[in-house]
């Protein structure tokens, strides 16, 4: 019994380390962002003015917040049908076969491509493709970035949900089959409900990945500081503007970038929270 | 459609027909989408191989990165770009290893904690924190590691700072995949162990972890793949180093950092592709190793 | 439990082994010979100067065994790391203003190492180099001249057949020294630019699109007919499809961005601390959009427990950068070497760098 207490204590300490970690991160960011909140207060969050010209500097995060939310959600929406199908393919339909193993490995490779390479590939190959489809912004923009993001997050959405789907106990499925259910019906009525939590968790992780992606987006989104008008216009995201400007920023601008970093945590928490609520409602 | 299937559908009546057709359509859907999902890999790999394969030779793995001048001299006299990415390989290996040593045990423990304490208020907070951390842009974690470690611990850019930034990035993936994997293990297994009077930590180590190994390795592999290709956080922490170095207190290079340098140098830009190919290949190797471990256990 | 403890001990053991700073780490240079650890130098900053710095530092290491790690973080982050005293020096495309100098913990000095040009490049199929005046440049980049067949362009280049093609402006989306030099020049030659857009590392562009990094801009221009933009000179030969413009300088001559023309810009009057933007030089042969890049370090090198040896090696390295060998390398990589006058000034400044009151260089 003593060892059980010790184990439980160790587990608790581990979880507490995470809390300390994030508190430390938030505090550090707050202290760096302080000058900005002192100057603008909450208007920083809903202002879309971003003017770095010396002498008339003005900063506001709204453009970036909008860009981040649109690209990430769009990427997730594009990714889900593919990720879900792949998970079912590997974890259910062709479970254990060589084809499944190959496809699984291929998808995992997508996670291994460095983000800067996604940016380059998108820049050299995807961009001209989209440009030829009639965009007038040289193939840059929110839509382009979302497509590349969707590809980047497929492994995150797939890997874990595949594992979870394949762990659904056979006896549950067999019971349904013995009642005459078709494959689809077993999936809808047994597999998905049982694996639901894991599948959702993997999509949340994929969304998180999309929200925080820096390099690839920065090379494709066009880096406009104006509010985007539609998914084909240029835009900018929070992670991208931080990456683009951090190397050369100082003073109030640097604080603005750190404030945006802080806000990204808030935005992530917000979107995750709403997502989890929606899922609860559909339970 | 095969003859037997046609027969089956003919024999089925009304609603049953619909169900069978729906079933088949869905299956086709799944197969088509799964195949489409894998096509970007081919496109990307194809380009990487096409452009990068000529740079890969013995030197690639054993020599440090060339600089602009050497590359220019060699190319203008008709030879290929000299050198390799040894300093990057060494740095990537050491930082990913140190990051894993920190993140894997910690991530596993937190994941287990969440599994054990599922619905409690505190556990929900911890879970939400982990999900939010997953959304942190790598550059912000780089800034954090710069402030914490570069400024206050090593008083200079260092491999340790780089490792810490990577470790933080790995955590949420390991935590969540651990929790979800354990949740799928039938309770009966754990209860059987408890009934036999096995101490809790032994149940974890000898029963649950081995049973869930496949899922755990998936999360770990995903986490490692995630950090192996990251540039931004390393720029502010590891800095770069033209030599092969394993000193945690000093700057070190990494393959993604080298890719950034190559990209920004007109004489070296061709090396971007071979270096990327290396990273993808590394992920493939790790992937195959983990699949081997899992199948051996079965 | 035992296994866990064992695992823990092994991990900690491995980490200590790898992490012990005092032991000689294994370092190999390209030739594969092992060298003693000795001193190592770290620096961060300008990506513009990255190629020449890394090449020079590599040669220095082969010569002396001193490892120099230089990170392409950008000038701003370089200055921040110098301020935080985590590097030995930083590289910056812009000098610190008086206000910024006051914000540094102690006095710093600027050592120019070379110059670079900002080339005006464009993609006009079949057309080679064209002449541009500052006035036209302003009109194009502010979106007032929108088509290549504009009358003013024709007047300036009577022999060129301009197509009826929209002008697409491409600029740097990331903060950059190249943008700083370009906008500094534009502010000097156009009152309107100065008031509406101003100078800086990032600007509020009225028209056009942003691309990341010099390669991003060059790549976008290369794949877009009718595009025009500015790139750092080290990207001179990047794409076969892009051409350079000859810009009319203050003396009225149309000058191409050659290495000699950029060096000529450095011949005009430079203040003693070398903190000046070379743009819009009055020299007859000068290319007007040129700029120095500097190395910045603390004047008093005894801070944070720095050893005398570390300070000496730092100053020796920077001194070596000013020698003909490195300046010659710079020229081959499309940077402009410093004119002799500036080298002398730079070395003079370097001699004022002290450790405990004593000059480090004789």
PDB file of N, CA and C in Angstrom, chain A residues 125-215:
ATOM      1  N   UNK A 125       5.730  24.435 -55.744  1.00  0.00           N
ATOM      2  CA  UNK A 125       4.889  23.538 -56.525  1.00  0.00           C
ATOM      3  C   UNK A 125       3.406  23.791 -56.372  1.00  0.00           C
ATOM      4  N   UNK A 126       2.967  24.028 -55.163  1.00  0.00           N
ATOM      5  CA  UNK A 126       1.527  24.206 -54.964  1.00  0.00           C
ATOM      6  C   UNK A 126       1.083  25.567 -55.451  1.00  0.00           C
ATOM      7  N   UNK A 127       1.912  26.552 -55.165  1.00  0.00           N
ATOM      8  CA  UNK A 127       1.563  27.935 -55.487  1.00  0.00           C
ATOM      9  C   UNK A 127       1.301  28.139 -56.971  1.00  0.00           C
ATOM     10  N   UNK A 128       2.197  27.692 -57.862  1.00  0.00           N
ATOM     11  CA  UNK A 128       1.925  27.883 -59.286  1.00  0.00           C
ATOM     12  C   UNK A 128       0.649  27.161 -59.704  1.00  0.00           C
ATOM     13  N   UNK A 129       0.396  25.998 -59.102  1.00  0.00           N
ATOM     14  CA  UNK A 129      -0.817  25.234 -59.398  1.00  0.00           C
ATOM     15  C   UNK A 129      -2.047  26.066 -59.093  1.00  0.00           C
ATOM     16  N   UNK A 130      -2.058  26.668 -57.905  1.00  0.00           N
ATOM     17  CA  UNK A 130      -3.220  27.458 -57.509  1.00  0.00           C
ATOM     18  C   UNK A 130      -3.290  28.757 -58.281  1.00  0.00           C
ATOM     19  N   UNK A 131      -2.127  29.283 -58.654  1.00  0.00           N
ATOM     20  CA  UNK A 131      -2.075  30.499 -59.429  1.00  0.00           C
ATOM     21  C   UNK A 131      -2.740  30.279 -60.773  1.00  0.00           C
ATOM     22  N   UNK A 132      -2.473  29.105 -61.349  1.00  0.00           N
ATOM     23  CA  UNK A 132      -3.059  28.811 -62.648  1.00  0.00           C
ATOM     24  C   UNK A 132      -4.563  28.631 -62.582  1.00  0.00           C
ATOM     25  N   UNK A 133      -5.065  28.373 -61.360  1.00  0.00           N
ATOM     26  CA  UNK A 133      -6.507  28.212 -61.231  1.00  0.00           C
ATOM     27  C   UNK A 133      -7.200  29.554 -61.153  1.00  0.00           C
ATOM     28  N   UNK A 134      -6.431  30.627 -61.338  1.00  0.00           N
ATOM     29  CA  UNK A 134      -7.098  31.905 -61.498  1.00  0.00           C
ATOM     30  C   UNK A 134      -7.017  32.865 -60.332  1.00  0.00           C
ATOM     31  N   UNK A 135      -6.255  32.500 -59.304  1.00  0.00           N
ATOM     32  CA  UNK A 135      -6.121  33.475 -58.228  1.00  0.00           C
ATOM     33  C   UNK A 135      -5.312  34.639 -58.740  1.00  0.00           C
ATOM     34  N   UNK A 136      -5.569  35.813 -58.236  1.00  0.00           N
ATOM     35  CA  UNK A 136      -4.787  36.941 -58.723  1.00  0.00           C
ATOM     36  C   UNK A 136      -3.742  37.391 -57.722  1.00  0.00           C
ATOM     37  N   UNK A 137      -3.466  36.548 -56.765  1.00  0.00           N
ATOM     38  CA  UNK A 137      -2.455  36.964 -55.787  1.00  0.00           C
ATOM     39  C   UNK A 137      -1.261  36.036 -55.830  1.00  0.00           C
ATOM     40  N   UNK A 138      -0.884  35.653 -57.042  1.00  0.00           N
ATOM     41  CA  UNK A 138       0.322  34.857 -57.231  1.00  0.00           C
ATOM     42  C   UNK A 138       0.263  33.525 -56.521  1.00  0.00           C
ATOM     43  N   UNK A 139      -0.929  33.076 -56.200  1.00  0.00           N
ATOM     44  CA  UNK A 139      -1.011  31.769 -55.552  1.00  0.00           C
ATOM     45  C   UNK A 139      -0.763  31.802 -54.067  1.00  0.00           C
ATOM     46  N   UNK A 140      -0.506  32.987 -53.520  1.00  0.00           N
ATOM     47  CA  UNK A 140      -0.361  33.088 -52.071  1.00  0.00           C
ATOM     48  C   UNK A 140      -1.747  33.176 -51.458  1.00  0.00           C
ATOM     49  N   UNK A 141      -1.816  33.068 -50.175  1.00  0.00           N
ATOM     50  CA  UNK A 141      -3.097  33.377 -49.542  1.00  0.00           C
ATOM     51  C   UNK A 141      -3.517  32.365 -48.506  1.00  0.00           C
ATOM     52  N   UNK A 142      -4.665  32.631 -47.941  1.00  0.00           N
ATOM     53  CA  UNK A 142      -5.180  31.808 -46.851  1.00  0.00           C
ATOM     54  C   UNK A 142      -5.486  30.394 -47.336  1.00  0.00           C
ATOM     55  N   UNK A 143      -6.108  30.304 -48.529  1.00  0.00           N
ATOM     56  CA  UNK A 143      -6.483  28.984 -49.024  1.00  0.00           C
ATOM     57  C   UNK A 143      -5.265  28.102 -49.232  1.00  0.00           C
ATOM     58  N   UNK A 144      -4.229  28.665 -49.871  1.00  0.00           N
ATOM     59  CA  UNK A 144      -2.997  27.901 -50.103  1.00  0.00           C
ATOM     60  C   UNK A 144      -2.413  27.402 -48.795  1.00  0.00           C
ATOM     61  N   UNK A 145      -2.323  28.320 -47.828  1.00  0.00           N
ATOM     62  CA  UNK A 145      -1.756  27.933 -46.541  1.00  0.00           C
ATOM     63  C   UNK A 145      -2.587  26.840 -45.897  1.00  0.00           C
ATOM     64  N   UNK A 146      -3.912  26.953 -46.008  1.00  0.00           N
ATOM     65  CA  UNK A 146      -4.769  25.956 -45.364  1.00  0.00           C
ATOM     66  C   UNK A 146      -4.561  24.589 -45.975  1.00  0.00           C
ATOM     67  N   UNK A 147      -4.356  24.548 -47.285  1.00  0.00           N
ATOM     68  CA  UNK A 147      -4.145  23.240 -47.910  1.00  0.00           C
ATOM     69  C   UNK A 147      -2.866  22.603 -47.388  1.00  0.00           C
ATOM     70  N   UNK A 148      -1.795  23.383 -47.360  1.00  0.00           N
ATOM     71  CA  UNK A 148      -0.531  22.833 -46.871  1.00  0.00           C
ATOM     72  C   UNK A 148      -0.653  22.444 -45.399  1.00  0.00           C
ATOM     73  N   UNK A 149      -1.332  23.286 -44.635  1.00  0.00           N
ATOM     74  CA  UNK A 149      -1.553  22.950 -43.220  1.00  0.00           C
ATOM     75  C   UNK A 149      -2.320  21.655 -43.090  1.00  0.00           C
ATOM     76  N   UNK A 150      -3.357  21.493 -43.927  1.00  0.00           N
ATOM     77  CA  UNK A 150      -4.171  20.277 -43.858  1.00  0.00           C
ATOM     78  C   UNK A 150      -3.284  19.052 -44.088  1.00  0.00           C
ATOM     79  N   UNK A 151      -2.398  19.137 -45.075  1.00  0.00           N
ATOM     80  CA  UNK A 151      -1.500  18.015 -45.346  1.00  0.00           C
ATOM     81  C   UNK A 151      -0.595  17.771 -44.150  1.00  0.00           C
ATOM     82  N   UNK A 152      -0.104  18.855 -43.541  1.00  0.00           N
ATOM     83  CA  UNK A 152       0.818  18.715 -42.424  1.00  0.00           C
ATOM     84  C   UNK A 152       0.170  18.069 -41.220  1.00  0.00           C
ATOM     85  N   UNK A 153      -1.129  18.332 -41.021  1.00  0.00           N
ATOM     86  CA  UNK A 153      -1.731  17.812 -39.800  1.00  0.00           C
ATOM     87  C   UNK A 153      -2.382  16.448 -39.977  1.00  0.00           C
ATOM     88  N   UNK A 154      -2.429  15.952 -41.203  1.00  0.00           N
ATOM     89  CA  UNK A 154      -3.015  14.624 -41.409  1.00  0.00           C
ATOM     90  C   UNK A 154      -2.387  13.571 -40.502  1.00  0.00           C
ATOM     91  N   UNK A 155      -1.057  13.484 -40.400  1.00  0.00           N
ATOM     92  CA  UNK A 155      -0.494  12.443 -39.527  1.00  0.00           C
ATOM     93  C   UNK A 155      -0.944  12.572 -38.081  1.00  0.00           C
ATOM     94  N   UNK A 156      -1.130  13.797 -37.601  1.00  0.00           N
ATOM     95  CA  UNK A 156      -1.545  13.961 -36.206  1.00  0.00           C
ATOM     96  C   UNK A 156      -2.969  13.483 -36.016  1.00  0.00           C
ATOM     97  N   UNK A 157      -3.833  13.825 -36.992  1.00  0.00           N
ATOM     98  CA  UNK A 157      -5.217  13.395 -36.886  1.00  0.00           C
ATOM     99  C   UNK A 157      -5.338  11.897 -37.101  1.00  0.00           C
ATOM    100  N   UNK A 158      -4.431  11.324 -37.883  1.00  0.00           N
ATOM    101  CA  UNK A 158      -4.562   9.912 -38.252  1.00  0.00           C
ATOM    102  C   UNK A 158      -3.942   8.966 -37.245  1.00  0.00           C
ATOM    103  N   UNK A 159      -2.665   9.196 -36.928  1.00  0.00           N
ATOM    104  CA  UNK A 159      -1.908   8.234 -36.119  1.00  0.00           C
ATOM    105  C   UNK A 159      -2.629   7.759 -34.882  1.00  0.00           C
ATOM    106  N   UNK A 160      -2.996   8.724 -34.047  1.00  0.00           N
ATOM    107  CA  UNK A 160      -3.569   8.314 -32.770  1.00  0.00           C
ATOM    108  C   UNK A 160      -4.949   7.710 -32.960  1.00  0.00           C
ATOM    109  N   UNK A 161      -5.774   8.303 -33.832  1.00  0.00           N
ATOM    110  CA  UNK A 161      -7.115   7.730 -33.987  1.00  0.00           C
ATOM    111  C   UNK A 161      -7.045   6.349 -34.616  1.00  0.00           C
ATOM    112  N   UNK A 162      -6.058   6.114 -35.472  1.00  0.00           N
ATOM    113  CA  UNK A 162      -5.895   4.761 -36.023  1.00  0.00           C
ATOM    114  C   UNK A 162      -5.635   3.765 -34.899  1.00  0.00           C
ATOM    115  N   UNK A 163      -4.698   4.117 -34.030  1.00  0.00           N
ATOM    116  CA  UNK A 163      -4.392   3.263 -32.890  1.00  0.00           C
ATOM    117  C   UNK A 163      -5.628   2.964 -32.070  1.00  0.00           C
ATOM    118  N   UNK A 164      -6.363   4.037 -31.781  1.00  0.00           N
ATOM    119  CA  UNK A 164      -7.533   3.870 -30.923  1.00  0.00           C
ATOM    120  C   UNK A 164      -8.577   2.992 -31.594  1.00  0.00           C
ATOM    121  N   UNK A 165      -8.812   3.233 -32.883  1.00  0.00           N
ATOM    122  CA  UNK A 165      -9.815   2.448 -33.603  1.00  0.00           C
ATOM    123  C   UNK A 165      -9.424   0.985 -33.624  1.00  0.00           C
ATOM    124  N   UNK A 166      -8.110   0.732 -33.790  1.00  0.00           N
ATOM    125  CA  UNK A 166      -7.706  -0.668 -33.861  1.00  0.00           C
ATOM    126  C   UNK A 166      -7.751  -1.344 -32.500  1.00  0.00           C
ATOM    127  N   UNK A 167      -7.878  -0.538 -31.438  1.00  0.00           N
ATOM    128  CA  UNK A 167      -7.935  -1.127 -30.107  1.00  0.00           C
ATOM    129  C   UNK A 167      -9.350  -1.454 -29.647  1.00  0.00           C
ATOM    130  N   UNK A 168     -10.327  -1.103 -30.488  1.00  0.00           N
ATOM    131  CA  UNK A 168     -11.707  -1.410 -30.116  1.00  0.00           C
ATOM    132  C   UNK A 168     -11.846  -2.931 -29.986  1.00  0.00           C
ATOM    133  N   UNK A 169     -12.339  -3.396 -28.844  1.00  0.00           N
ATOM    134  CA  UNK A 169     -12.360  -4.842 -28.603  1.00  0.00           C
ATOM    135  C   UNK A 169     -13.173  -5.584 -29.653  1.00  0.00           C
ATOM    136  N   UNK A 170     -12.619  -6.667 -30.129  1.00  0.00           N
ATOM    137  CA  UNK A 170     -13.260  -7.454 -31.179  1.00  0.00           C
ATOM    138  C   UNK A 170     -14.623  -7.987 -30.776  1.00  0.00           C
ATOM    139  N   UNK A 171     -14.743  -8.372 -29.507  1.00  0.00           N
ATOM    140  CA  UNK A 171     -15.995  -9.030 -29.121  1.00  0.00           C
ATOM    141  C   UNK A 171     -17.189  -8.093 -29.256  1.00  0.00           C
ATOM    142  N   UNK A 172     -16.942  -6.808 -29.075  1.00  0.00           N
ATOM    143  CA  UNK A 172     -18.040  -5.865 -29.252  1.00  0.00           C
ATOM    144  C   UNK A 172     -18.495  -5.843 -30.710  1.00  0.00           C
ATOM    145  N   UNK A 173     -17.518  -5.815 -31.607  1.00  0.00           N
ATOM    146  CA  UNK A 173     -17.860  -5.769 -33.022  1.00  0.00           C
ATOM    147  C   UNK A 173     -18.526  -7.058 -33.466  1.00  0.00           C
ATOM    148  N   UNK A 174     -17.982  -8.165 -32.966  1.00  0.00           N
ATOM    149  CA  UNK A 174     -18.544  -9.447 -33.384  1.00  0.00           C
ATOM    150  C   UNK A 174     -19.986  -9.600 -32.933  1.00  0.00           C
ATOM    151  N   UNK A 175     -20.259  -9.061 -31.750  1.00  0.00           N
ATOM    152  CA  UNK A 175     -21.642  -9.121 -31.268  1.00  0.00           C
ATOM    153  C   UNK A 175     -22.555  -8.422 -32.258  1.00  0.00           C
ATOM    154  N   UNK A 176     -22.126  -7.279 -32.745  1.00  0.00           N
ATOM    155  CA  UNK A 176     -22.955  -6.536 -33.698  1.00  0.00           C
ATOM    156  C   UNK A 176     -23.090  -7.288 -35.006  1.00  0.00           C
ATOM    157  N   UNK A 177     -21.976  -7.885 -35.480  1.00  0.00           N
ATOM    158  CA  UNK A 177     -22.053  -8.639 -36.737  1.00  0.00           C
ATOM    159  C   UNK A 177     -23.026  -9.795 -36.625  1.00  0.00           C
ATOM    160  N   UNK A 178     -22.968 -10.427 -35.441  1.00  0.00           N
ATOM    161  CA  UNK A 178     -23.828 -11.603 -35.291  1.00  0.00           C
ATOM    162  C   UNK A 178     -25.292 -11.223 -35.339  1.00  0.00           C
ATOM    163  N   UNK A 179     -25.562  -9.950 -35.110  1.00  0.00           N
ATOM    164  CA  UNK A 179     -26.936  -9.479 -35.205  1.00  0.00           C
ATOM    165  C   UNK A 179     -27.285  -9.085 -36.630  1.00  0.00           C
ATOM    166  N   UNK A 180     -26.328  -9.216 -37.553  1.00  0.00           N
ATOM    167  CA  UNK A 180     -26.633  -8.935 -38.952  1.00  0.00           C
ATOM    168  C   UNK A 180     -26.265  -7.531 -39.403  1.00  0.00           C
ATOM    169  N   UNK A 181     -25.454  -6.864 -38.609  1.00  0.00           N
ATOM    170  CA  UNK A 181     -25.104  -5.493 -38.992  1.00  0.00           C
ATOM    171  C   UNK A 181     -24.112  -5.494 -40.144  1.00  0.00           C
ATOM    172  N   UNK A 182     -24.224  -4.476 -41.009  1.00  0.00           N
ATOM    173  CA  UNK A 182     -23.225  -4.319 -42.056  1.00  0.00           C
ATOM    174  C   UNK A 182     -21.994  -3.673 -41.426  1.00  0.00           C
ATOM    175  N   UNK A 183     -20.910  -3.665 -42.184  1.00  0.00           N
ATOM    176  CA  UNK A 183     -19.664  -3.094 -41.701  1.00  0.00           C
ATOM    177  C   UNK A 183     -19.867  -1.653 -41.263  1.00  0.00           C
ATOM    178  N   UNK A 184     -20.564  -0.907 -42.135  1.00  0.00           N
ATOM    179  CA  UNK A 184     -20.787   0.499 -41.859  1.00  0.00           C
ATOM    180  C   UNK A 184     -21.543   0.668 -40.553  1.00  0.00           C
ATOM    181  N   UNK A 185     -22.536  -0.217 -40.350  1.00  0.00           N
ATOM    182  CA  UNK A 185     -23.331  -0.099 -39.140  1.00  0.00           C
ATOM    183  C   UNK A 185     -22.519  -0.426 -37.899  1.00  0.00           C
ATOM    184  N   UNK A 186     -21.615  -1.386 -38.031  1.00  0.00           N
ATOM    185  CA  UNK A 186     -20.744  -1.694 -36.897  1.00  0.00           C
ATOM    186  C   UNK A 186     -19.867  -0.496 -36.580  1.00  0.00           C
ATOM    187  N   UNK A 187     -19.362   0.106 -37.649  1.00  0.00           N
ATOM    188  CA  UNK A 187     -18.508   1.269 -37.437  1.00  0.00           C
ATOM    189  C   UNK A 187     -19.282   2.384 -36.754  1.00  0.00           C
ATOM    190  N   UNK A 188     -20.466   2.691 -37.272  1.00  0.00           N
ATOM    191  CA  UNK A 188     -21.217   3.805 -36.705  1.00  0.00           C
ATOM    192  C   UNK A 188     -21.704   3.516 -35.304  1.00  0.00           C
ATOM    193  N   UNK A 189     -22.092   2.272 -35.049  1.00  0.00           N
ATOM    194  CA  UNK A 189     -22.725   1.999 -33.774  1.00  0.00           C
ATOM    195  C   UNK A 189     -21.805   1.431 -32.707  1.00  0.00           C
ATOM    196  N   UNK A 190     -20.688   0.891 -33.116  1.00  0.00           N
ATOM    197  CA  UNK A 190     -19.790   0.305 -32.126  1.00  0.00           C
ATOM    198  C   UNK A 190     -18.440   1.018 -32.100  1.00  0.00           C
ATOM    199  N   UNK A 191     -17.724   0.923 -33.224  1.00  0.00           N
ATOM    200  CA  UNK A 191     -16.355   1.427 -33.257  1.00  0.00           C
ATOM    201  C   UNK A 191     -16.264   2.902 -32.871  1.00  0.00           C
ATOM    202  N   UNK A 192     -17.036   3.725 -33.583  1.00  0.00           N
ATOM    203  CA  UNK A 192     -16.893   5.155 -33.336  1.00  0.00           C
ATOM    204  C   UNK A 192     -17.273   5.548 -31.915  1.00  0.00           C
ATOM    205  N   UNK A 193     -18.404   5.099 -31.397  1.00  0.00           N
ATOM    206  CA  UNK A 193     -18.714   5.484 -30.019  1.00  0.00           C
ATOM    207  C   UNK A 193     -17.636   5.062 -29.032  1.00  0.00           C
ATOM    208  N   UNK A 194     -17.098   3.858 -29.208  1.00  0.00           N
ATOM    209  CA  UNK A 194     -16.075   3.393 -28.274  1.00  0.00           C
ATOM    210  C   UNK A 194     -14.788   4.192 -28.436  1.00  0.00           C
ATOM    211  N   UNK A 195     -14.445   4.498 -29.688  1.00  0.00           N
ATOM    212  CA  UNK A 195     -13.169   5.159 -29.939  1.00  0.00           C
ATOM    213  C   UNK A 195     -13.286   6.673 -29.939  1.00  0.00           C
ATOM    214  N   UNK A 196     -14.500   7.150 -29.692  1.00  0.00           N
ATOM    215  CA  UNK A 196     -14.775   8.570 -29.846  1.00  0.00           C
ATOM    216  C   UNK A 196     -13.780   9.475 -29.149  1.00  0.00           C
ATOM    217  N   UNK A 197     -13.540   9.178 -27.885  1.00  0.00           N
ATOM    218  CA  UNK A 197     -12.673  10.053 -27.103  1.00  0.00           C
ATOM    219  C   UNK A 197     -11.295  10.179 -27.749  1.00  0.00           C
ATOM    220  N   UNK A 198     -10.760   9.049 -28.165  1.00  0.00           N
ATOM    221  CA  UNK A 198      -9.427   9.076 -28.773  1.00  0.00           C
ATOM    222  C   UNK A 198      -9.402   9.795 -30.101  1.00  0.00           C
ATOM    223  N   UNK A 199     -10.463   9.586 -30.874  1.00  0.00           N
ATOM    224  CA  UNK A 199     -10.503  10.243 -32.188  1.00  0.00           C
ATOM    225  C   UNK A 199     -10.546  11.753 -31.997  1.00  0.00           C
ATOM    226  N   UNK A 200     -11.427  12.199 -31.088  1.00  0.00           N
ATOM    227  CA  UNK A 200     -11.533  13.636 -30.833  1.00  0.00           C
ATOM    228  C   UNK A 200     -10.206  14.186 -30.347  1.00  0.00           C
ATOM    229  N   UNK A 201      -9.558  13.435 -29.429  1.00  0.00           N
ATOM    230  CA  UNK A 201      -8.276  13.911 -28.892  1.00  0.00           C
ATOM    231  C   UNK A 201      -7.283  14.134 -30.023  1.00  0.00           C
ATOM    232  N   UNK A 202      -7.281  13.213 -30.990  1.00  0.00           N
ATOM    233  CA  UNK A 202      -6.297  13.372 -32.067  1.00  0.00           C
ATOM    234  C   UNK A 202      -6.630  14.570 -32.946  1.00  0.00           C
ATOM    235  N   UNK A 203      -7.933  14.874 -33.105  1.00  0.00           N
ATOM    236  CA  UNK A 203      -8.260  16.054 -33.918  1.00  0.00           C
ATOM    237  C   UNK A 203      -7.898  17.333 -33.180  1.00  0.00           C
ATOM    238  N   UNK A 204      -8.030  17.302 -31.848  1.00  0.00           N
ATOM    239  CA  UNK A 204      -7.637  18.484 -31.083  1.00  0.00           C
ATOM    240  C   UNK A 204      -6.136  18.703 -31.192  1.00  0.00           C
ATOM    241  N   UNK A 205      -5.387  17.600 -31.150  1.00  0.00           N
ATOM    242  CA  UNK A 205      -3.942  17.726 -31.317  1.00  0.00           C
ATOM    243  C   UNK A 205      -3.599  18.257 -32.706  1.00  0.00           C
ATOM    244  N   UNK A 206      -4.335  17.779 -33.707  1.00  0.00           N
ATOM    245  CA  UNK A 206      -4.082  18.243 -35.067  1.00  0.00           C
ATOM    246  C   UNK A 206      -4.385  19.732 -35.174  1.00  0.00           C
ATOM    247  N   UNK A 207      -5.501  20.158 -34.557  1.00  0.00           N
ATOM    248  CA  UNK A 207      -5.856  21.568 -34.589  1.00  0.00           C
ATOM    249  C   UNK A 207      -4.768  22.400 -33.916  1.00  0.00           C
ATOM    250  N   UNK A 208      -4.283  21.897 -32.769  1.00  0.00           N
ATOM    251  CA  UNK A 208      -3.224  22.610 -32.066  1.00  0.00           C
ATOM    252  C   UNK A 208      -2.003  22.772 -32.939  1.00  0.00           C
ATOM    253  N   UNK A 209      -1.682  21.704 -33.647  1.00  0.00           N
ATOM    254  CA  UNK A 209      -0.538  21.763 -34.540  1.00  0.00           C
ATOM    255  C   UNK A 209      -0.728  22.842 -35.600  1.00  0.00           C
ATOM    256  N   UNK A 210      -1.944  22.923 -36.122  1.00  0.00           N
ATOM    257  CA  UNK A 210      -2.222  23.904 -37.163  1.00  0.00           C
ATOM    258  C   UNK A 210      -2.151  25.324 -36.608  1.00  0.00           C
ATOM    259  N   UNK A 211      -2.670  25.508 -35.401  1.00  0.00           N
ATOM    260  CA  UNK A 211      -2.673  26.841 -34.800  1.00  0.00           C
ATOM    261  C   UNK A 211      -1.263  27.356 -34.593  1.00  0.00           C
ATOM    262  N   UNK A 212      -0.351  26.414 -34.260  1.00  0.00           N
ATOM    263  CA  UNK A 212       0.989  26.866 -33.925  1.00  0.00           C
ATOM    264  C   UNK A 212       1.988  26.814 -35.058  1.00  0.00           C
ATOM    265  N   UNK A 213       1.568  26.365 -36.210  1.00  0.00           N
ATOM    266  CA  UNK A 213       2.533  26.197 -37.294  1.00  0.00           C
ATOM    267  C   UNK A 213       3.034  27.534 -37.783  1.00  0.00           C
ATOM    268  N   UNK A 214       4.332  27.608 -37.901  1.00  0.00           N
ATOM    269  CA  UNK A 214       4.977  28.870 -38.204  1.00  0.00           C
ATOM    270  C   UNK A 214       5.530  28.934 -39.614  1.00  0.00           C
ATOM    271  N   UNK A 215       6.575  28.161 -39.856  1.00  0.00           N
ATOM    272  CA  UNK A 215       7.365  28.284 -41.067  1.00  0.00           C
ATOM    273  C   UNK A 215       6.580  28.121 -42.353  1.00  0.00           C
TER     274      UNK A 215
END
